[in-house]
Short mmCIF file of C-alpha atoms in Angstrom, two decimals:
data_model
loop_
_atom_site.label_atom_id
_atom_site.label_comp_id
_atom_site.label_asym_id
_atom_site.label_seq_id
_atom_site.Cartn_x
_atom_site.Cartn_y
_atom_site.Cartn_z
CA MET A 1 194.72 50.53 143.45
CA ASN A 2 195.58 54.29 142.47
CA SER A 3 192.93 54.06 139.36
CA LEU A 4 190.20 52.78 142.10
CA THR A 5 191.32 55.68 144.42
CA LYS A 6 191.11 58.23 141.81
CA SER A 7 187.84 57.09 140.49
CA VAL A 8 186.47 57.42 144.27
CA LYS A 9 187.73 60.68 144.84
CA LYS A 10 186.17 61.59 141.47
CA VAL A 11 182.93 60.53 142.34
CA THR A 12 182.92 62.24 145.84
CA ALA A 13 184.05 65.47 144.44
CA VAL A 14 180.84 65.81 142.75
CA ARG A 15 179.14 68.29 144.78
CA GLY A 16 176.56 67.01 146.93
CA MET A 17 177.60 63.17 145.98
CA SER A 18 179.09 62.91 149.62
CA ALA A 19 175.77 63.83 151.30
CA ALA A 20 173.94 61.58 149.33
CA LEU A 21 176.06 58.72 149.93
CA ILE A 22 175.89 59.20 153.42
CA ALA A 23 172.43 59.34 152.97
CA PHE A 24 172.46 55.99 151.24
CA ALA A 25 174.53 54.44 154.06
CA GLY A 26 172.40 55.92 156.73
CA TRP A 27 169.56 54.02 154.91
CA ILE A 28 171.30 50.69 154.94
CA VAL A 29 172.33 50.98 158.49
CA LEU A 30 168.81 51.98 159.55
CA TYR A 31 167.28 49.33 157.64
CA ILE A 32 169.74 46.43 158.87
CA ALA A 33 169.08 48.10 162.74
CA PHE A 34 165.28 47.78 162.46
CA GLY A 35 165.77 44.15 160.89
CA ILE A 36 167.63 43.04 163.87
CA ILE A 37 165.08 44.12 165.93
CA ASN A 38 162.49 42.45 164.17
CA PRO A 39 163.32 40.14 161.47
CA GLN A 40 160.02 40.31 159.86
CA ILE A 41 161.38 43.66 158.34
CA PHE A 42 163.36 41.43 156.12
CA ALA A 43 160.49 39.61 154.32
CA MET A 44 160.35 40.07 150.67
CA ASN A 45 156.73 41.08 151.24
CA ASN A 46 157.48 44.13 153.65
CA ILE A 47 160.22 45.08 151.13
CA LEU A 48 157.80 45.11 148.00
CA ASN A 49 155.39 47.18 150.40
CA LEU A 50 158.13 49.47 151.66
CA LEU A 51 159.04 50.32 147.89
CA ARG A 52 155.74 50.92 147.15
CA SER A 53 154.69 53.38 150.06
CA MET A 54 158.25 54.98 149.03
CA ALA A 55 157.01 55.69 145.72
CA LYS A 56 154.87 58.87 146.94
CA TYR A 57 157.47 60.21 149.13
CA LEU A 58 160.23 59.69 146.36
CA LEU A 59 157.74 61.70 144.34
CA VAL A 60 156.91 64.50 146.66
CA GLY A 61 160.83 64.52 147.15
CA VAL A 62 161.71 64.89 143.86
CA GLY A 63 159.25 67.79 142.97
CA GLN A 64 160.36 69.52 146.20
CA SER A 65 164.11 69.24 145.56
CA VAL A 66 164.00 70.72 142.51
CA ILE A 67 162.44 73.55 143.67
CA LEU A 68 164.73 73.67 147.01
CA ILE A 69 167.63 73.64 144.81
CA THR A 70 166.71 77.21 143.25
CA GLY A 71 166.35 78.41 146.74
CA ASN A 72 162.62 78.32 146.84
CA ILE A 73 160.03 76.05 148.54
CA ASP A 74 156.68 74.75 147.48
CA LEU A 75 154.00 74.61 150.03
CA SER A 76 151.25 73.35 147.86
CA ILE A 77 152.25 69.98 147.05
CA GLY A 78 149.87 68.42 149.50
CA SER A 79 147.00 70.50 148.52
CA VAL A 80 147.94 69.65 144.67
CA VAL A 81 147.85 66.07 145.78
CA ALA A 82 144.50 66.19 147.00
CA MET A 83 143.11 68.03 144.30
CA SER A 84 144.34 65.36 142.01
CA ALA A 85 142.65 62.63 144.03
CA MET A 86 139.47 64.22 144.08
CA ILE A 87 139.10 65.42 140.27
CA SER A 88 140.30 62.40 139.16
CA ALA A 89 137.75 60.51 141.65
CA THR A 90 135.01 62.63 141.03
CA MET A 91 134.89 62.49 137.02
CA MET A 92 135.49 58.56 137.28
CA CYS A 93 132.58 58.22 139.65
CA LYS A 94 130.19 60.27 137.05
CA GLY A 95 131.16 57.63 134.72
CA ILE A 96 133.57 59.83 132.77
CA PRO A 97 136.48 57.75 130.98
CA VAL A 98 139.75 57.41 132.84
CA ILE A 99 141.74 58.66 130.35
CA VAL A 100 139.64 61.75 130.11
CA ALA A 101 139.59 62.28 133.84
CA VAL A 102 143.31 61.82 134.10
CA LEU A 103 144.02 64.41 131.39
CA VAL A 104 141.82 67.10 132.79
CA THR A 105 143.50 66.38 136.70
CA LEU A 106 146.75 66.81 134.92
CA VAL A 107 145.73 69.92 133.25
CA CYS A 108 144.28 71.45 136.52
CA CYS A 109 147.41 70.43 138.42
CA LEU A 110 149.81 71.87 135.88
CA LEU A 111 147.84 75.16 136.23
CA VAL A 112 148.67 75.24 139.76
CA GLY A 113 152.37 75.08 139.02
CA LEU A 114 152.11 77.50 136.45
CA LEU A 115 150.68 80.22 138.71
CA ASN A 116 153.31 79.22 141.26
CA GLY A 117 155.91 79.48 138.92
CA LEU A 118 154.65 83.04 137.49
CA LEU A 119 154.21 84.15 141.07
CA VAL A 120 157.53 83.56 142.31
CA GLY A 121 159.64 83.82 139.13
CA ARG A 122 157.81 86.80 137.21
CA PHE A 123 156.29 88.64 139.84
CA LYS A 124 158.68 88.01 142.55
CA LEU A 125 156.38 87.04 145.24
CA PRO A 126 158.24 85.38 148.30
CA PRO A 127 158.04 81.62 147.55
CA PHE A 128 156.40 80.85 150.98
CA ILE A 129 153.58 83.49 150.78
CA ALA A 130 152.79 82.55 147.05
CA THR A 131 152.58 78.83 147.33
CA LEU A 132 150.68 79.53 150.72
CA GLY A 133 148.09 81.04 149.16
CA THR A 134 148.01 78.34 146.43
CA MET A 135 148.20 75.72 148.96
CA PHE A 136 144.59 77.26 150.32
CA CYS A 137 143.22 77.52 146.89
CA ALA A 138 144.02 73.99 145.48
CA ARG A 139 142.57 72.42 148.97
CA GLY A 140 139.63 74.30 148.51
CA VAL A 141 139.00 72.90 144.96
CA GLY A 142 139.70 69.77 146.45
CA TYR A 143 137.06 69.98 148.98
CA MET A 144 134.47 71.73 146.53
CA VAL A 145 134.65 69.53 143.59
CA ASN A 146 132.50 66.93 145.29
CA GLY A 147 130.44 69.04 147.39
CA ASN A 148 132.57 68.80 150.37
CA ARG A 149 132.66 65.29 151.03
CA ASN A 150 134.59 62.53 150.06
CA THR A 151 133.70 60.62 146.66
CA ASP A 152 132.18 56.89 146.34
CA ALA A 153 134.08 54.28 144.90
CA ILE A 154 135.49 55.22 141.54
CA ALA A 155 133.58 51.67 140.24
CA SER A 156 130.57 52.91 140.92
CA GLY A 157 130.82 55.16 138.27
CA ILE A 158 133.42 53.69 135.56
CA GLY A 159 132.61 50.00 136.50
CA LYS A 160 134.20 47.58 138.42
CA GLU A 161 136.75 46.26 135.30
CA ALA A 162 137.58 49.93 134.76
CA GLY A 163 138.04 50.59 138.40
CA GLU A 164 140.38 47.28 138.83
CA ALA A 165 142.57 48.44 135.92
CA PHE A 166 142.75 51.99 137.27
CA GLN A 167 143.81 50.28 140.83
CA ASN A 168 146.32 48.01 139.32
CA PHE A 169 148.21 50.32 136.99
CA PHE A 170 148.76 52.77 139.71
CA TYR A 171 148.78 50.80 143.02
CA TYR A 172 147.91 47.25 143.30
CA GLY A 173 149.38 45.64 140.07
CA LYS A 174 153.05 44.17 139.76
CA THR A 175 155.70 44.57 136.87
CA LEU A 176 158.37 42.45 137.14
CA GLY A 177 157.65 41.28 140.64
CA MET A 178 157.71 44.86 141.70
CA TYR A 179 154.52 47.18 142.39
CA ASN A 180 153.57 49.51 139.42
CA ALA A 181 153.62 52.47 142.09
CA PHE A 182 157.33 52.13 142.57
CA TRP A 183 157.93 51.74 138.88
CA ILE A 184 156.07 54.75 137.80
CA ALA A 185 157.80 56.71 140.64
CA LEU A 186 161.36 55.31 139.32
CA LEU A 187 160.77 56.33 135.78
CA ILE A 188 159.83 60.07 136.79
CA PHE A 189 162.87 60.11 139.00
CA ALA A 190 165.15 59.00 136.14
CA VAL A 191 163.84 61.48 133.54
CA VAL A 192 164.11 64.57 136.44
CA PHE A 193 167.55 63.05 137.13
CA PHE A 194 168.34 63.37 133.56
CA VAL A 195 167.22 66.81 133.17
CA MET A 196 168.89 68.10 136.24
CA ASN A 197 172.37 66.54 135.19
CA LYS A 198 172.58 66.40 131.37
CA THR A 199 170.45 69.32 130.25
CA ARG A 200 170.78 73.16 130.23
CA THR A 201 167.68 73.46 132.26
CA GLY A 202 168.92 71.69 135.18
CA ARG A 203 172.11 73.68 134.98
CA HIS A 204 170.32 77.03 135.16
CA ILE A 205 168.28 75.76 138.19
CA TYR A 206 171.84 74.92 140.22
CA ALA A 207 172.79 78.28 138.53
CA ILE A 208 169.75 80.22 140.27
CA GLY A 209 170.33 78.43 143.54
CA SER A 210 173.90 79.58 143.72
CA ASN A 211 173.60 83.02 142.70
CA ILE A 212 170.77 84.40 141.11
CA GLU A 213 172.42 87.67 140.12
CA ALA A 214 175.18 85.97 138.35
CA ALA A 215 172.81 83.41 136.52
CA LYS A 216 171.13 86.67 135.32
CA LEU A 217 174.46 88.21 134.11
CA SER A 218 175.06 84.69 132.56
CA GLY A 219 171.58 85.07 130.28
CA VAL A 220 169.48 82.35 132.48
CA ASN A 221 165.83 83.21 132.08
CA VAL A 222 165.16 82.95 135.81
CA SER A 223 161.38 83.42 135.52
CA ALA A 224 160.99 80.78 132.78
CA THR A 225 163.43 78.32 134.75
CA VAL A 226 161.50 79.03 138.05
CA THR A 227 158.02 78.16 136.45
CA LYS A 228 159.68 74.99 135.27
CA THR A 229 160.61 73.76 138.62
CA TYR A 230 157.15 74.46 140.00
CA LEU A 231 155.42 72.28 136.86
CA ILE A 232 157.74 69.61 137.72
CA SER A 233 156.38 69.78 141.20
CA ALA A 234 152.76 69.89 140.14
CA PHE A 235 153.32 66.80 137.89
CA CYS A 236 154.72 64.79 140.86
CA ALA A 237 152.00 65.95 142.81
CA PHE A 238 149.46 64.96 140.28
CA VAL A 239 150.87 61.57 139.79
CA VAL A 240 150.85 60.69 143.65
CA GLY A 241 147.28 62.19 143.91
CA LEU A 242 146.40 59.38 141.33
CA ILE A 243 148.31 56.76 143.46
CA LEU A 244 146.53 57.65 146.65
CA CYS A 245 142.97 57.35 144.39
CA ALA A 246 143.91 53.94 143.36
CA GLN A 247 145.00 52.77 146.91
CA ALA A 248 141.82 53.91 148.53
CA SER A 249 139.53 53.38 145.45
CA MET A 250 137.90 56.74 146.11
CA GLY A 251 138.68 60.44 146.35
CA ASN A 252 139.83 61.47 149.86
CA MET A 253 139.56 65.44 150.69
CA GLU A 254 142.34 65.00 153.20
CA ALA A 255 144.74 63.41 151.02
CA GLY A 256 148.26 64.85 150.97
CA ASN A 257 147.99 66.37 154.53
CA CYS A 258 151.74 67.62 155.47
CA TYR A 259 153.15 65.90 151.85
CA GLU A 260 154.87 69.39 151.42
CA MET A 261 157.10 68.56 154.48
CA TYR A 262 157.60 65.08 153.46
CA GLY A 263 159.24 66.31 150.30
CA VAL A 264 161.24 68.81 151.99
CA ALA A 265 162.41 66.03 154.50
CA ALA A 266 163.10 63.62 151.52
CA GLY A 267 165.49 66.29 150.09
CA VAL A 268 167.02 67.55 152.85
CA ILE A 269 167.93 64.10 154.52
CA GLY A 270 169.30 63.28 151.04
CA GLY A 271 171.88 66.57 151.19
CA VAL A 272 169.40 68.82 149.26
CA SER A 273 170.14 72.06 150.96
CA PRO A 274 167.09 74.54 151.86
CA LEU A 275 169.70 77.54 151.08
CA GLY A 276 169.74 76.42 147.35
CA GLY A 277 172.44 75.60 144.78
CA THR A 278 173.20 72.42 146.37
CA GLY A 279 172.07 68.49 146.20
CA LEU A 280 171.54 65.39 144.13
CA LEU A 281 168.27 63.70 143.31
CA LEU A 282 170.18 60.45 144.29
CA GLY A 283 170.31 61.82 147.90
CA THR A 284 166.56 62.56 147.43
CA PHE A 285 165.94 58.79 146.54
CA ALA A 286 167.93 57.95 149.82
CA GLY A 287 165.88 60.40 151.83
CA ALA A 288 162.72 59.17 150.76
CA GLY A 289 164.15 55.47 151.61
CA VAL A 290 165.24 56.71 154.93
CA TRP A 291 161.85 58.34 155.84
CA GLN A 292 159.92 55.40 154.70
CA THR A 293 161.78 53.04 156.56
CA LEU A 294 161.55 54.91 159.42
CA GLU A 295 157.78 54.85 159.15
CA ASN A 296 157.77 51.43 158.39
CA GLY A 297 160.39 49.87 161.20
CA LEU A 298 159.01 52.33 164.00
CA GLY A 299 155.14 50.85 163.05
CA ILE A 300 156.37 47.23 163.02
CA ILE A 301 158.43 47.25 166.34
CA GLY A 302 155.28 48.96 167.56
CA ALA A 303 156.48 52.61 168.50
CA PRO A 304 153.64 54.98 169.20
CA VAL A 305 152.76 57.48 166.26
CA GLY A 306 153.80 60.51 168.43
CA LEU A 307 157.24 58.86 169.05
CA GLN A 308 157.64 58.20 165.29
CA ARG A 309 156.97 62.00 164.49
CA ILE A 310 159.35 63.10 166.98
CA VAL A 311 162.18 60.89 165.84
CA ILE A 312 161.75 61.77 162.08
CA GLY A 313 161.41 65.52 163.08
CA ILE A 314 164.33 65.43 164.85
CA ILE A 315 166.41 63.49 161.64
CA VAL A 316 164.96 66.58 159.74
CA THR A 317 165.95 68.98 161.65
CA GLY A 318 169.27 67.74 162.30
CA ALA A 319 169.80 67.33 158.69
CA VAL A 320 169.18 71.07 157.97
CA LEU A 321 171.19 72.18 161.19
CA VAL A 322 174.20 70.24 159.77
CA ASP A 323 173.93 71.97 156.09
CA VAL A 324 173.28 75.30 157.40
CA VAL A 325 176.60 74.98 159.94
CA PHE A 326 178.47 73.75 157.13
CA ARG A 327 177.37 75.87 154.43
CA LEU A 328 177.75 79.16 156.49
CA GLY A 329 180.87 78.14 158.48
CA ILE A 330 179.25 78.36 161.93
CA GLY A 331 181.85 77.98 164.54
CA SER A 332 184.82 77.58 161.94
CA LYS A 333 187.51 79.88 161.53
CA LYS A 334 186.09 81.29 158.38
CA GLY A 335 182.55 81.85 159.91
CA LYS A 336 184.21 83.74 162.85
CA LYS A 337 186.06 86.11 160.12
CA GLU A 338 182.72 86.57 158.33
CA LYS A 339 181.18 87.88 161.43
CA LYS A 340 183.85 90.13 162.30
CA ALA A 341 183.86 91.48 158.91
#
């Protein structure tokens, strides 16, 4: 019993683990609550669809969380998603092979991430302003790439067989009984999780968010590290764009709307602090699950779309409020002492 207690204490002592575990517990309770209201939620087909839909929120959540941990934010994620969907779909509609279209799209998306990183990391622009600018630019590219209109079906250019192969790989196909979209998101999550917890880059990311001046004095290359986080975000957005393109079998100029906020929601619900330096990607996984379960459950029980948005908005605001209260010690003796000082 003592060894078990010690193990539990050791796990919960990890900074951010308690918030992640609370998010997982909340996800389970939420899912069971919706299932009691409507048992259809427990159907295997619904579970598989929920995990597939969760994939896009998990990816934007991972991208946004890595940046939030540095104390920054990326408002361009949703626009990069749209740019990814439109560039890849437009090229495929013109008969360009899938692999070429995907690689060109990847380069374009990473260029946005690189620009974000340089603006924030090297030129010290406020992240809100820098990524707000690239948000408009990336969305503009998404509009212009096909002449300010959505694309035709990708099969019209690359053929039915290649079109179906692309759709199955990124969205409709299954591997080991699970939709590929979820496997892709899980793989990327695992890689970024490893980077954040087992590499020097991950330690530097946390160091910047905790105390950027101390990180500089410790020899951390802040500009390079911040740029890496924005490249990770851009890559995640690129993959989400391909998933949405595969889902619709076309490019939609409005794809990715509000996804930057969905990413923030997944992160903060899972305990990633918008103040920087704190949070685990395990929490982001749970946060993405909570977000998708809310959408799925509220939809199944017939809640109006407006009510869905209000409920989700309250939860996100509450999660951030709790983080700020605990981080700044508002209302505590510590907070009162700091205020007097």
